[in-house]
Amino acid sequence: MDTMSAPAPLTNDPATLLAEGWTVRVVPETASTNFAASRLPAWHALRARVQTGGRGRIPERRWVSDEGGLWLSAVVPCPGAARKWEILPLATGWALLGALREFGVPDLRLRWPNDLLVGRRKLAGVLVERFRPDTAVIGVGLNISNRPELAEPALAGATARLADLVPGGHDPDDLARIVLRALRRMHTIVLDRGFGVIADALNLGWQGSRRVELTLTGRAATFAGSFQGIDAQGRLRLVTERDGPQTFDASQVARLRELE
Ligand code: BT5
C-alpha cells in the first residue's frame, strides 16, 4: 500500500473536471494511480500524465506508463456481498471492449481476463483492486500516443497504441471521458441485472476457442487446453485432452498464455 498523503481537495482545483457523473482529478505524476485513488470516494477518478511505478496484475509485472497514454483509476461503489463484485475485472474488460470498438479501433479483441489486444499486440490492461470494503478501484492503462517500447525495449512488437489505429482524437481527457462513461454503464448493469448478461456478451469478445497454457496460482507447472470462455459466474472454462472440461476461479489462474 502506498504511503502518499491524501490528494488535495477536489473543489476549485483547476485540474479537476466533471465528466459523465464523475469527478476527475489530473496530476502530472504519481507512482500508481490505483494507490493514489485508494482513499477517494466512489465516482471519483484520478488520471496521471505519467506513472513512475505503474503496476500489472501480479507484483513482478510492471506497467510502462510514459507521457501520452491514459493512466486512470476510477473508484466505484460495491454495495452488498463482496462476491457480487468479484467479476469487476471481467466486466471492465467487456466495458472497454465496447467503448473502444465504438471509438473506431479495428480488430480489437479480449484475452482473458481483460487484456485488450489488436492482433497479438496489447493496447490496454486493467487492474482492479479493493482497498476498502465499500469500493473498488478500477485501474485502466491505455496506450494512446506514448511509446512504451522506448522505455522498455522488451515490449517492442508487443504493444499497440491508438495513434496508429484511429485517425485524430487522441486527447487523453476525451478518452478518460469515454472510459468513465463505459465504466458507469457497466456498473449499472452489474447492479441492476447481474453479471449473466455481460458473461454472454463477453463470450463473443474472446473471438472463439483457442489453445492456451495456464499457470495456476502458487504452482510452477503449466498445462495446456482449449479456452472456452467463461461461465455465468465468471469462471474460466478450459477443456484439456486428459481431464476434459474444467472451470477455474480467476484467483486460481496466475497466467494464461495463448499458444495460437
Ligand atoms: C495489466 O497487467 O495489464 C494491468 C495494467 C494496468 C495498468 C493500470 S494504469 C492505471 C492503474 N495504475 C496502475 O499502477 N496500474 C493500473 P498484466 O496483465 O499483469 O500485464 C502486464 C504486462 O503487460 C507486462 O509484464 C508487460 O509485458 C506488458 N506491458 C507493460 N506495459 C505495457 C504497456 N504500456 N502497453 C502494453 N503492454 C504493456
PDB file of C-alpha atoms and ligand atoms in Angstrom:
ATOM      1  CA  MET A   1       0.000   0.000   0.000  1.00  0.00           C
ATOM      2  CA  ASP A   2       1.304   3.475  -0.724  1.00  0.00           C
ATOM      3  CA  THR A   3       2.339   5.992   1.867  1.00  0.00           C
ATOM      4  CA  MET A   4       1.303   9.077  -0.094  1.00  0.00           C
ATOM      5  CA  SER A   5      -0.701  11.785   1.594  1.00  0.00           C
ATOM      6  CA  ALA A   6      -4.322  12.199   0.526  1.00  0.00           C
ATOM      7  CA  PRO A   7      -4.819  14.190  -2.680  1.00  0.00           C
ATOM      8  CA  ALA A   8      -5.631  17.888  -2.290  1.00  0.00           C
ATOM      9  CA  PRO A   9      -9.317  18.881  -2.007  1.00  0.00           C
ATOM     10  CA  LEU A  10     -11.139  18.482  -5.277  1.00  0.00           C
ATOM     11  CA  THR A  11     -13.030  21.762  -5.268  1.00  0.00           C
ATOM     12  CA  ASN A  12     -11.532  24.792  -7.029  1.00  0.00           C
ATOM     13  CA  ASP A  13      -8.744  22.617  -8.359  1.00  0.00           C
ATOM     14  CA  PRO A  14      -8.021  23.690 -11.927  1.00  0.00           C
ATOM     15  CA  ALA A  15      -7.015  20.156 -12.800  1.00  0.00           C
ATOM     16  CA  THR A  16     -10.395  18.780 -11.736  1.00  0.00           C
ATOM     17  CA  LEU A  17     -13.111  18.146 -14.273  1.00  0.00           C
ATOM     18  CA  LEU A  18     -16.576  16.764 -14.089  1.00  0.00           C
ATOM     19  CA  ALA A  19     -17.382  14.150 -16.656  1.00  0.00           C
ATOM     20  CA  GLU A  20     -20.154  11.642 -17.129  1.00  0.00           C
ATOM     21  CA  GLY A  21     -21.172  11.779 -13.457  1.00  0.00           C
ATOM     22  CA  TRP A  22     -17.560  11.522 -12.299  1.00  0.00           C
ATOM     23  CA  THR A  23     -15.166  13.958 -10.648  1.00  0.00           C
ATOM     24  CA  VAL A  24     -11.771  13.509 -12.250  1.00  0.00           C
ATOM     25  CA  ARG A  25      -8.505  14.845 -10.906  1.00  0.00           C
ATOM     26  CA  VAL A  26      -5.478  15.091 -13.173  1.00  0.00           C
ATOM     27  CA  VAL A  27      -1.971  15.008 -11.688  1.00  0.00           C
ATOM     28  CA  PRO A  28       1.333  15.325 -13.555  1.00  0.00           C
ATOM     29  CA  GLU A  29       2.896  12.265 -11.990  1.00  0.00           C
ATOM     30  CA  THR A  30       2.294   9.586  -9.385  1.00  0.00           C
ATOM     31  CA  ALA A  31       3.667   6.126  -8.642  1.00  0.00           C
ATOM     32  CA  SER A  32       0.420   4.267  -9.361  1.00  0.00           C
ATOM     33  CA  THR A  33      -2.946   5.925  -9.898  1.00  0.00           C
ATOM     34  CA  ASN A  34      -4.621   2.964  -8.165  1.00  0.00           C
ATOM     35  CA  PHE A  35      -2.721   3.748  -4.963  1.00  0.00           C
ATOM     36  CA  ALA A  36      -3.385   7.470  -5.324  1.00  0.00           C
ATOM     37  CA  ALA A  37      -7.123   6.802  -5.806  1.00  0.00           C
ATOM     38  CA  SER A  38      -7.361   4.301  -2.962  1.00  0.00           C
ATOM     39  CA  ARG A  39      -8.732   6.852  -0.491  1.00  0.00           C
ATOM     40  CA  LEU A  40     -11.038   8.696  -2.863  1.00  0.00           C
ATOM     41  CA  PRO A  41     -14.804   8.275  -2.545  1.00  0.00           C
ATOM     42  CA  ALA A  42     -16.932   6.490  -5.114  1.00  0.00           C
ATOM     43  CA  TRP A  43     -17.405   8.185  -8.501  1.00  0.00           C
ATOM     44  CA  HIS A  44     -14.071   9.978  -8.210  1.00  0.00           C
ATOM     45  CA  ALA A  45     -11.270   9.194 -10.607  1.00  0.00           C
ATOM     46  CA  LEU A  46      -7.635  10.112 -10.893  1.00  0.00           C
ATOM     47  CA  ARG A  47      -5.544  10.419 -14.026  1.00  0.00           C
ATOM     48  CA  ALA A  48      -1.778  10.854 -14.108  1.00  0.00           C
ATOM     49  CA  ARG A  49       0.169  12.051 -17.125  1.00  0.00           C
ATOM     50  CA  VAL A  50       2.990   9.741 -16.075  1.00  0.00           C
ATOM     51  CA  GLN A  51       3.151   6.821 -13.647  1.00  0.00           C
ATOM     52  CA  THR A  52       6.558   6.127 -12.157  1.00  0.00           C
ATOM     53  CA  GLY A  53       5.556   2.766 -10.678  1.00  0.00           C
ATOM     54  CA  GLY A  54       2.678   1.556 -12.851  1.00  0.00           C
ATOM     55  CA  ARG A  55       1.703  -1.971 -11.832  1.00  0.00           C
ATOM     56  CA  GLY A  56       0.447  -5.038 -13.640  1.00  0.00           C
ATOM     57  CA  ARG A  57      -1.875  -7.665 -12.223  1.00  0.00           C
ATOM     58  CA  ILE A  58       0.856  -9.538 -10.381  1.00  0.00           C
ATOM     59  CA  PRO A  59       3.639  -7.904  -8.350  1.00  0.00           C
ATOM     60  CA  GLU A  60       6.514  -8.862 -10.653  1.00  0.00           C
ATOM     61  CA  ARG A  61       4.804  -7.361 -13.728  1.00  0.00           C
ATOM     62  CA  ARG A  62       5.090  -3.629 -14.211  1.00  0.00           C
ATOM     63  CA  TRP A  63       3.032  -1.371 -16.438  1.00  0.00           C
ATOM     64  CA  VAL A  64       5.020   1.119 -18.541  1.00  0.00           C
ATOM     65  CA  SER A  65       3.224   4.474 -18.231  1.00  0.00           C
ATOM     66  CA  ASP A  66       5.059   7.081 -20.253  1.00  0.00           C
ATOM     67  CA  GLU A  67       3.704  10.501 -21.256  1.00  0.00           C
ATOM     68  CA  GLY A  68       0.929  10.396 -23.853  1.00  0.00           C
ATOM     69  CA  GLY A  69      -1.065   7.411 -22.573  1.00  0.00           C
ATOM     70  CA  LEU A  70      -4.153   7.161 -20.389  1.00  0.00           C
ATOM     71  CA  TRP A  71      -3.327   6.076 -16.845  1.00  0.00           C
ATOM     72  CA  LEU A  72      -6.610   6.275 -14.983  1.00  0.00           C
ATOM     73  CA  SER A  73      -8.095   4.901 -11.781  1.00  0.00           C
ATOM     74  CA  ALA A  74     -11.826   5.094 -11.129  1.00  0.00           C
ATOM     75  CA  VAL A  75     -13.499   4.386  -7.787  1.00  0.00           C
ATOM     76  CA  VAL A  76     -16.844   2.610  -7.897  1.00  0.00           C
ATOM     77  CA  PRO A  77     -19.207   1.692  -5.044  1.00  0.00           C
ATOM     78  CA  CYS A  78     -19.561  -2.022  -4.234  1.00  0.00           C
ATOM     79  CA  PRO A  79     -22.704  -2.410  -2.129  1.00  0.00           C
ATOM     80  CA  GLY A  80     -23.729  -5.814  -0.773  1.00  0.00           C
ATOM     81  CA  ALA A  81     -21.778  -9.045  -0.789  1.00  0.00           C
ATOM     82  CA  ALA A  82     -18.121  -8.864  -1.866  1.00  0.00           C
ATOM     83  CA  ARG A  83     -18.680 -11.908  -4.085  1.00  0.00           C
ATOM     84  CA  LYS A  84     -21.056  -9.956  -6.333  1.00  0.00           C
ATOM     85  CA  TRP A  85     -18.168  -7.692  -7.334  1.00  0.00           C
ATOM     86  CA  GLU A  86     -15.530 -10.331  -7.978  1.00  0.00           C
ATOM     87  CA  ILE A  87     -16.492 -10.160 -11.627  1.00  0.00           C
ATOM     88  CA  LEU A  88     -15.465  -6.473 -11.931  1.00  0.00           C
ATOM     89  CA  PRO A  89     -12.189  -7.272 -13.753  1.00  0.00           C
ATOM     90  CA  LEU A  90     -14.084  -9.252 -16.397  1.00  0.00           C
ATOM     91  CA  ALA A  91     -16.915  -6.738 -16.599  1.00  0.00           C
ATOM     92  CA  THR A  92     -14.387  -3.911 -17.041  1.00  0.00           C
ATOM     93  CA  GLY A  93     -12.777  -5.704 -19.984  1.00  0.00           C
ATOM     94  CA  TRP A  94     -16.201  -6.024 -21.573  1.00  0.00           C
ATOM     95  CA  ALA A  95     -16.964  -2.334 -20.969  1.00  0.00           C
ATOM     96  CA  LEU A  96     -13.679  -1.215 -22.534  1.00  0.00           C
ATOM     97  CA  LEU A  97     -14.052  -3.542 -25.486  1.00  0.00           C
ATOM     98  CA  GLY A  98     -17.403  -1.951 -26.351  1.00  0.00           C
ATOM     99  CA  ALA A  99     -16.226   1.617 -25.779  1.00  0.00           C
ATOM    100  CA  LEU A 100     -13.043   1.262 -27.850  1.00  0.00           C
ATOM    101  CA  ARG A 101     -14.798  -0.526 -30.682  1.00  0.00           C
ATOM    102  CA  GLU A 102     -17.305   2.313 -30.743  1.00  0.00           C
ATOM    103  CA  PHE A 103     -14.375   4.730 -30.812  1.00  0.00           C
ATOM    104  CA  GLY A 104     -13.306   3.026 -34.029  1.00  0.00           C
ATOM    105  CA  VAL A 105     -10.481   0.680 -33.004  1.00  0.00           C
ATOM    106  CA  PRO A 106     -10.398  -2.070 -35.630  1.00  0.00           C
ATOM    107  CA  ASP A 107      -9.817  -5.786 -34.932  1.00  0.00           C
ATOM    108  CA  LEU A 108      -9.984  -5.352 -31.175  1.00  0.00           C
ATOM    109  CA  ARG A 109     -10.379  -8.465 -29.047  1.00  0.00           C
ATOM    110  CA  LEU A 110     -10.092  -9.574 -25.453  1.00  0.00           C
ATOM    111  CA  ARG A 111      -7.612 -12.001 -23.946  1.00  0.00           C
ATOM    112  CA  TRP A 112      -8.691 -13.488 -20.624  1.00  0.00           C
ATOM    113  CA  PRO A 113      -9.237 -11.925 -18.174  1.00  0.00           C
ATOM    114  CA  ASN A 114      -9.233  -8.358 -19.554  1.00  0.00           C
ATOM    115  CA  ASP A 115      -6.310  -7.578 -21.867  1.00  0.00           C
ATOM    116  CA  LEU A 116      -7.364  -5.594 -24.920  1.00  0.00           C
ATOM    117  CA  LEU A 117      -5.420  -6.743 -27.944  1.00  0.00           C
ATOM    118  CA  VAL A 118      -5.148  -5.834 -31.582  1.00  0.00           C
ATOM    119  CA  GLY A 119      -3.849  -8.994 -33.163  1.00  0.00           C
ATOM    120  CA  ARG A 120      -1.245 -10.110 -30.636  1.00  0.00           C
ATOM    121  CA  ARG A 121      -0.354  -6.580 -29.517  1.00  0.00           C
ATOM    122  CA  LYS A 122      -1.606  -5.210 -26.209  1.00  0.00           C
ATOM    123  CA  LEU A 123      -3.448  -1.902 -26.390  1.00  0.00           C
ATOM    124  CA  ALA A 124      -4.798  -1.729 -22.847  1.00  0.00           C
ATOM    125  CA  GLY A 125      -4.668  -3.506 -19.493  1.00  0.00           C
ATOM    126  CA  VAL A 126      -6.838  -3.445 -16.370  1.00  0.00           C
ATOM    127  CA  LEU A 127      -6.009  -3.773 -12.675  1.00  0.00           C
ATOM    128  CA  VAL A 128      -8.949  -3.849 -10.236  1.00  0.00           C
ATOM    129  CA  GLU A 129      -8.170  -3.580  -6.523  1.00  0.00           C
ATOM    130  CA  ARG A 130     -10.252  -3.472  -3.341  1.00  0.00           C
ATOM    131  CA  PHE A 131      -8.608  -1.180  -0.792  1.00  0.00           C
ATOM    132  CA  ARG A 132     -11.828  -0.684   1.177  1.00  0.00           C
ATOM    133  CA  PRO A 133     -14.866  -2.929   1.681  1.00  0.00           C
ATOM    134  CA  ASP A 134     -17.344  -0.489   0.158  1.00  0.00           C
ATOM    135  CA  THR A 135     -15.482   0.499  -3.025  1.00  0.00           C
ATOM    136  CA  ALA A 136     -13.251  -0.894  -5.758  1.00  0.00           C
ATOM    137  CA  VAL A 137     -10.555   0.942  -7.697  1.00  0.00           C
ATOM    138  CA  ILE A 138     -10.609   0.157 -11.402  1.00  0.00           C
ATOM    139  CA  GLY A 139      -7.238   0.956 -12.973  1.00  0.00           C
ATOM    140  CA  VAL A 140      -7.094   1.296 -16.741  1.00  0.00           C
ATOM    141  CA  GLY A 141      -3.916   1.689 -18.788  1.00  0.00           C
ATOM    142  CA  LEU A 142      -4.413   2.575 -22.444  1.00  0.00           C
ATOM    143  CA  ASN A 143      -1.646   3.391 -24.931  1.00  0.00           C
ATOM    144  CA  ILE A 144      -2.571   6.454 -26.980  1.00  0.00           C
ATOM    145  CA  SER A 145       0.420   8.312 -28.457  1.00  0.00           C
ATOM    146  CA  ASN A 146       3.056   7.114 -25.978  1.00  0.00           C
ATOM    147  CA  ARG A 147       5.894   4.731 -26.913  1.00  0.00           C
ATOM    148  CA  PRO A 148       6.155   2.067 -24.219  1.00  0.00           C
ATOM    149  CA  GLU A 149       8.802   0.139 -26.160  1.00  0.00           C
ATOM    150  CA  LEU A 150      11.219   3.073 -25.811  1.00  0.00           C
ATOM    151  CA  ALA A 151      11.034   2.805 -22.027  1.00  0.00           C
ATOM    152  CA  GLU A 152      11.027  -0.992 -22.113  1.00  0.00           C
ATOM    153  CA  PRO A 153      12.710  -2.427 -25.225  1.00  0.00           C
ATOM    154  CA  ALA A 154      11.429  -5.925 -24.394  1.00  0.00           C
ATOM    155  CA  LEU A 155       7.938  -4.650 -25.321  1.00  0.00           C
ATOM    156  CA  ALA A 156       8.919  -3.952 -28.954  1.00  0.00           C
ATOM    157  CA  GLY A 157       6.329  -5.562 -31.220  1.00  0.00           C
ATOM    158  CA  ALA A 158       4.097  -6.457 -28.269  1.00  0.00           C
ATOM    159  CA  THR A 159       2.172  -3.204 -27.791  1.00  0.00           C
ATOM    160  CA  ALA A 160      -0.423  -1.274 -29.774  1.00  0.00           C
ATOM    161  CA  ARG A 161      -1.447   2.380 -29.440  1.00  0.00           C
ATOM    162  CA  LEU A 162      -4.495   4.333 -30.528  1.00  0.00           C
ATOM    163  CA  ALA A 163      -2.472   6.833 -32.582  1.00  0.00           C
ATOM    164  CA  ASP A 164      -1.601   4.031 -35.018  1.00  0.00           C
ATOM    165  CA  LEU A 165      -5.123   2.623 -35.124  1.00  0.00           C
ATOM    166  CA  VAL A 166      -7.591   5.501 -35.230  1.00  0.00           C
ATOM    167  CA  PRO A 167      -7.110   8.828 -37.012  1.00  0.00           C
ATOM    168  CA  GLY A 168      -7.232  12.007 -34.878  1.00  0.00           C
ATOM    169  CA  GLY A 169      -8.870  12.455 -31.473  1.00  0.00           C
ATOM    170  CA  HIS A 170      -6.049  11.361 -29.228  1.00  0.00           C
ATOM    171  CA  ASP A 171      -6.682  13.656 -26.268  1.00  0.00           C
ATOM    172  CA  PRO A 172      -6.315  11.640 -23.043  1.00  0.00           C
ATOM    173  CA  ASP A 173      -9.082  13.714 -21.388  1.00  0.00           C
ATOM    174  CA  ASP A 174     -11.537  12.738 -24.120  1.00  0.00           C
ATOM    175  CA  LEU A 175     -10.524   9.115 -23.780  1.00  0.00           C
ATOM    176  CA  ALA A 176     -10.876   9.333 -19.998  1.00  0.00           C
ATOM    177  CA  ARG A 177     -14.459  10.516 -20.530  1.00  0.00           C
ATOM    178  CA  ILE A 178     -15.180   7.636 -22.905  1.00  0.00           C
ATOM    179  CA  VAL A 179     -13.754   5.098 -20.462  1.00  0.00           C
ATOM    180  CA  LEU A 180     -15.551   6.583 -17.451  1.00  0.00           C
ATOM    181  CA  ARG A 181     -18.880   6.627 -19.272  1.00  0.00           C
ATOM    182  CA  ALA A 182     -18.418   2.947 -20.136  1.00  0.00           C
ATOM    183  CA  LEU A 183     -17.482   2.067 -16.547  1.00  0.00           C
ATOM    184  CA  ARG A 184     -20.541   3.832 -15.170  1.00  0.00           C
ATOM    185  CA  ARG A 185     -22.796   1.988 -17.590  1.00  0.00           C
ATOM    186  CA  MET A 186     -21.164  -1.349 -16.772  1.00  0.00           C
ATOM    187  CA  HIS A 187     -21.639  -0.680 -13.041  1.00  0.00           C
ATOM    188  CA  THR A 188     -25.358  -0.015 -13.538  1.00  0.00           C
ATOM    189  CA  ILE A 189     -25.768  -3.251 -15.486  1.00  0.00           C
ATOM    190  CA  VAL A 190     -23.977  -5.321 -12.820  1.00  0.00           C
ATOM    191  CA  LEU A 191     -26.075  -3.690 -10.097  1.00  0.00           C
ATOM    192  CA  ASP A 192     -29.456  -3.929 -11.833  1.00  0.00           C
ATOM    193  CA  ARG A 193     -29.172  -7.064 -13.930  1.00  0.00           C
ATOM    194  CA  GLY A 194     -26.225  -9.057 -12.587  1.00  0.00           C
ATOM    195  CA  PHE A 195     -23.249 -10.435 -14.427  1.00  0.00           C
ATOM    196  CA  GLY A 196     -25.048 -13.029 -16.601  1.00  0.00           C
ATOM    197  CA  VAL A 197     -25.854 -10.555 -19.393  1.00  0.00           C
ATOM    198  CA  ILE A 198     -22.227  -9.462 -19.524  1.00  0.00           C
ATOM    199  CA  ALA A 199     -20.914 -13.055 -19.463  1.00  0.00           C
ATOM    200  CA  ASP A 200     -22.900 -13.861 -22.616  1.00  0.00           C
ATOM    201  CA  ALA A 201     -21.543 -10.792 -24.411  1.00  0.00           C
ATOM    202  CA  LEU A 202     -18.013 -11.452 -23.178  1.00  0.00           C
ATOM    203  CA  ASN A 203     -18.010 -14.919 -24.679  1.00  0.00           C
ATOM    204  CA  LEU A 204     -18.265 -13.254 -28.083  1.00  0.00           C
ATOM    205  CA  GLY A 205     -15.380 -10.884 -27.214  1.00  0.00           C
ATOM    206  CA  TRP A 206     -12.767 -13.663 -26.907  1.00  0.00           C
ATOM    207  CA  GLN A 207     -13.368 -14.500 -30.555  1.00  0.00           C
ATOM    208  CA  GLY A 208     -13.732 -18.247 -30.321  1.00  0.00           C
ATOM    209  CA  SER A 209     -11.908 -21.036 -28.537  1.00  0.00           C
ATOM    210  CA  ARG A 210      -8.126 -21.010 -28.590  1.00  0.00           C
ATOM    211  CA  ARG A 211      -5.324 -23.249 -27.374  1.00  0.00           C
ATOM    212  CA  VAL A 212      -3.843 -21.765 -24.243  1.00  0.00           C
ATOM    213  CA  GLU A 213      -1.428 -22.646 -21.480  1.00  0.00           C
ATOM    214  CA  LEU A 214      -2.422 -21.945 -17.867  1.00  0.00           C
ATOM    215  CA  THR A 215      -0.157 -21.429 -14.893  1.00  0.00           C
ATOM    216  CA  LEU A 216      -2.113 -21.921 -11.685  1.00  0.00           C
ATOM    217  CA  THR A 217      -1.527 -19.644  -8.708  1.00  0.00           C
ATOM    218  CA  GLY A 218       1.277 -20.920  -6.481  1.00  0.00           C
ATOM    219  CA  ARG A 219       2.232 -23.740  -8.833  1.00  0.00           C
ATOM    220  CA  ALA A 220       5.147 -23.862 -11.236  1.00  0.00           C
ATOM    221  CA  ALA A 221       3.643 -26.476 -13.564  1.00  0.00           C
ATOM    222  CA  THR A 222       1.648 -25.348 -16.600  1.00  0.00           C
ATOM    223  CA  PHE A 223      -0.951 -27.229 -18.571  1.00  0.00           C
ATOM    224  CA  ALA A 224      -2.483 -26.712 -21.959  1.00  0.00           C
ATOM    225  CA  GLY A 225      -6.047 -26.899 -23.175  1.00  0.00           C
ATOM    226  CA  SER A 226      -8.695 -25.202 -25.218  1.00  0.00           C
ATOM    227  CA  PHE A 227     -10.037 -21.936 -23.730  1.00  0.00           C
ATOM    228  CA  GLN A 228     -13.849 -21.961 -23.888  1.00  0.00           C
ATOM    229  CA  GLY A 229     -14.685 -18.545 -22.427  1.00  0.00           C
ATOM    230  CA  ILE A 230     -16.355 -18.116 -19.042  1.00  0.00           C
ATOM    231  CA  ASP A 231     -19.441 -19.455 -17.299  1.00  0.00           C
ATOM    232  CA  ALA A 232     -22.272 -17.328 -15.866  1.00  0.00           C
ATOM    233  CA  GLN A 233     -20.306 -16.872 -12.601  1.00  0.00           C
ATOM    234  CA  GLY A 234     -17.214 -15.658 -14.462  1.00  0.00           C
ATOM    235  CA  ARG A 235     -15.171 -18.865 -14.025  1.00  0.00           C
ATOM    236  CA  LEU A 236     -12.740 -19.681 -16.811  1.00  0.00           C
ATOM    237  CA  ARG A 237     -13.718 -22.764 -18.826  1.00  0.00           C
ATOM    238  CA  LEU A 238     -10.969 -24.962 -20.186  1.00  0.00           C
ATOM    239  CA  VAL A 239     -11.067 -28.326 -21.955  1.00  0.00           C
ATOM    240  CA  THR A 240      -7.914 -30.416 -21.607  1.00  0.00           C
ATOM    241  CA  GLU A 241      -7.082 -33.565 -23.531  1.00  0.00           C
ATOM    242  CA  ARG A 242      -6.523 -35.524 -20.322  1.00  0.00           C
ATOM    243  CA  ASP A 243      -9.243 -34.272 -17.965  1.00  0.00           C
ATOM    244  CA  GLY A 244     -11.971 -32.876 -20.239  1.00  0.00           C
ATOM    245  CA  PRO A 245     -13.955 -29.738 -19.248  1.00  0.00           C
ATOM    246  CA  GLN A 246     -12.795 -27.873 -16.137  1.00  0.00           C
ATOM    247  CA  THR A 247     -13.544 -24.472 -14.583  1.00  0.00           C
ATOM    248  CA  PHE A 248     -11.249 -22.146 -12.630  1.00  0.00           C
ATOM    249  CA  ASP A 249     -11.904 -19.109 -10.471  1.00  0.00           C
ATOM    250  CA  ALA A 250      -9.919 -16.095 -11.660  1.00  0.00           C
ATOM    251  CA  SER A 251      -7.938 -16.190  -8.388  1.00  0.00           C
ATOM    252  CA  GLN A 252      -6.707 -19.715  -9.234  1.00  0.00           C
ATOM    253  CA  VAL A 253      -5.064 -18.627 -12.501  1.00  0.00           C
ATOM    254  CA  ALA A 254      -1.747 -16.771 -12.345  1.00  0.00           C
ATOM    255  CA  ARG A 255      -1.233 -16.591 -16.093  1.00  0.00           C
ATOM    256  CA  LEU A 256      -2.869 -17.512 -19.369  1.00  0.00           C
ATOM    257  CA  ARG A 257      -0.647 -17.694 -22.440  1.00  0.00           C
ATOM    258  CA  GLU A 258      -2.106 -18.084 -25.899  1.00  0.00           C
ATOM    259  CA  LEU A 259      -0.447 -20.878 -27.856  1.00  0.00           C
ATOM    260  CA  GLU A 260      -2.030 -19.958 -31.193  1.00  0.00           C
TER     261      GLU A 260
HETATM  262  C1  BT5 B   1      -2.120  -5.414 -16.770  1.00  0.00           C
HETATM  263  O1  BT5 B   1      -1.338  -6.272 -16.075  1.00  0.00           O
HETATM  264  O2  BT5 B   1      -2.332  -5.465 -17.954  1.00  0.00           O
HETATM  265  C2  BT5 B   1      -2.727  -4.330 -15.901  1.00  0.00           C
HETATM  266  C3  BT5 B   1      -2.275  -2.963 -16.315  1.00  0.00           C
HETATM  267  C4  BT5 B   1      -2.990  -1.907 -15.515  1.00  0.00           C
HETATM  268  C5  BT5 B   1      -2.380  -0.555 -15.692  1.00  0.00           C
HETATM  269  C6  BT5 B   1      -3.187   0.498 -14.997  1.00  0.00           C
HETATM  270  S1  BT5 B   1      -2.635   2.092 -15.360  1.00  0.00           S
HETATM  271  C7  BT5 B   1      -3.610   2.768 -14.126  1.00  0.00           C
HETATM  272  C8  BT5 B   1      -3.516   1.816 -12.948  1.00  0.00           C
HETATM  273  N1  BT5 B   1      -2.387   2.080 -12.109  1.00  0.00           N
HETATM  274  C9  BT5 B   1      -1.519   1.041 -12.071  1.00  0.00           C
HETATM  275  O3  BT5 B   1      -0.470   1.025 -11.391  1.00  0.00           O
HETATM  276  N2  BT5 B   1      -1.953   0.071 -12.885  1.00  0.00           N
HETATM  277  C10 BT5 B   1      -3.223   0.411 -13.478  1.00  0.00           C
HETATM  278  P1  BT5 B   1      -0.773  -7.641 -16.636  1.00  0.00           P
HETATM  279  O4  BT5 B   1      -1.880  -8.427 -17.292  1.00  0.00           O
HETATM  280  O5  BT5 B   1      -0.061  -8.255 -15.479  1.00  0.00           O
HETATM  281  O6  BT5 B   1       0.218  -7.212 -17.788  1.00  0.00           O
HETATM  282  C11 BT5 B   1       1.453  -6.617 -17.515  1.00  0.00           C
HETATM  283  C12 BT5 B   1       2.333  -6.862 -18.730  1.00  0.00           C
HETATM  284  O7  BT5 B   1       1.910  -6.030 -19.826  1.00  0.00           O
HETATM  285  C13 BT5 B   1       3.795  -6.514 -18.510  1.00  0.00           C
HETATM  286  O8  BT5 B   1       4.509  -7.579 -17.923  1.00  0.00           O
HETATM  287  C14 BT5 B   1       4.267  -6.223 -19.927  1.00  0.00           C
HETATM  288  O9  BT5 B   1       4.542  -7.439 -20.598  1.00  0.00           O
HETATM  289  C15 BT5 B   1       3.022  -5.627 -20.579  1.00  0.00           C
HETATM  290  N3  BT5 B   1       3.065  -4.148 -20.589  1.00  0.00           N
HETATM  291  C16 BT5 B   1       3.635  -3.295 -19.700  1.00  0.00           C
HETATM  292  N4  BT5 B   1       3.400  -2.014 -20.017  1.00  0.00           N
HETATM  293  C17 BT5 B   1       2.669  -2.037 -21.164  1.00  0.00           C
HETATM  294  C18 BT5 B   1       2.100  -1.034 -21.993  1.00  0.00           C
HETATM  295  N5  BT5 B   1       2.194   0.268 -21.727  1.00  0.00           N
HETATM  296  N6  BT5 B   1       1.408  -1.454 -23.089  1.00  0.00           N
HETATM  297  C19 BT5 B   1       1.258  -2.753 -23.388  1.00  0.00           C
HETATM  298  N7  BT5 B   1       1.768  -3.749 -22.636  1.00  0.00           N
HETATM  299  C20 BT5 B   1       2.467  -3.402 -21.536  1.00  0.00           C
END
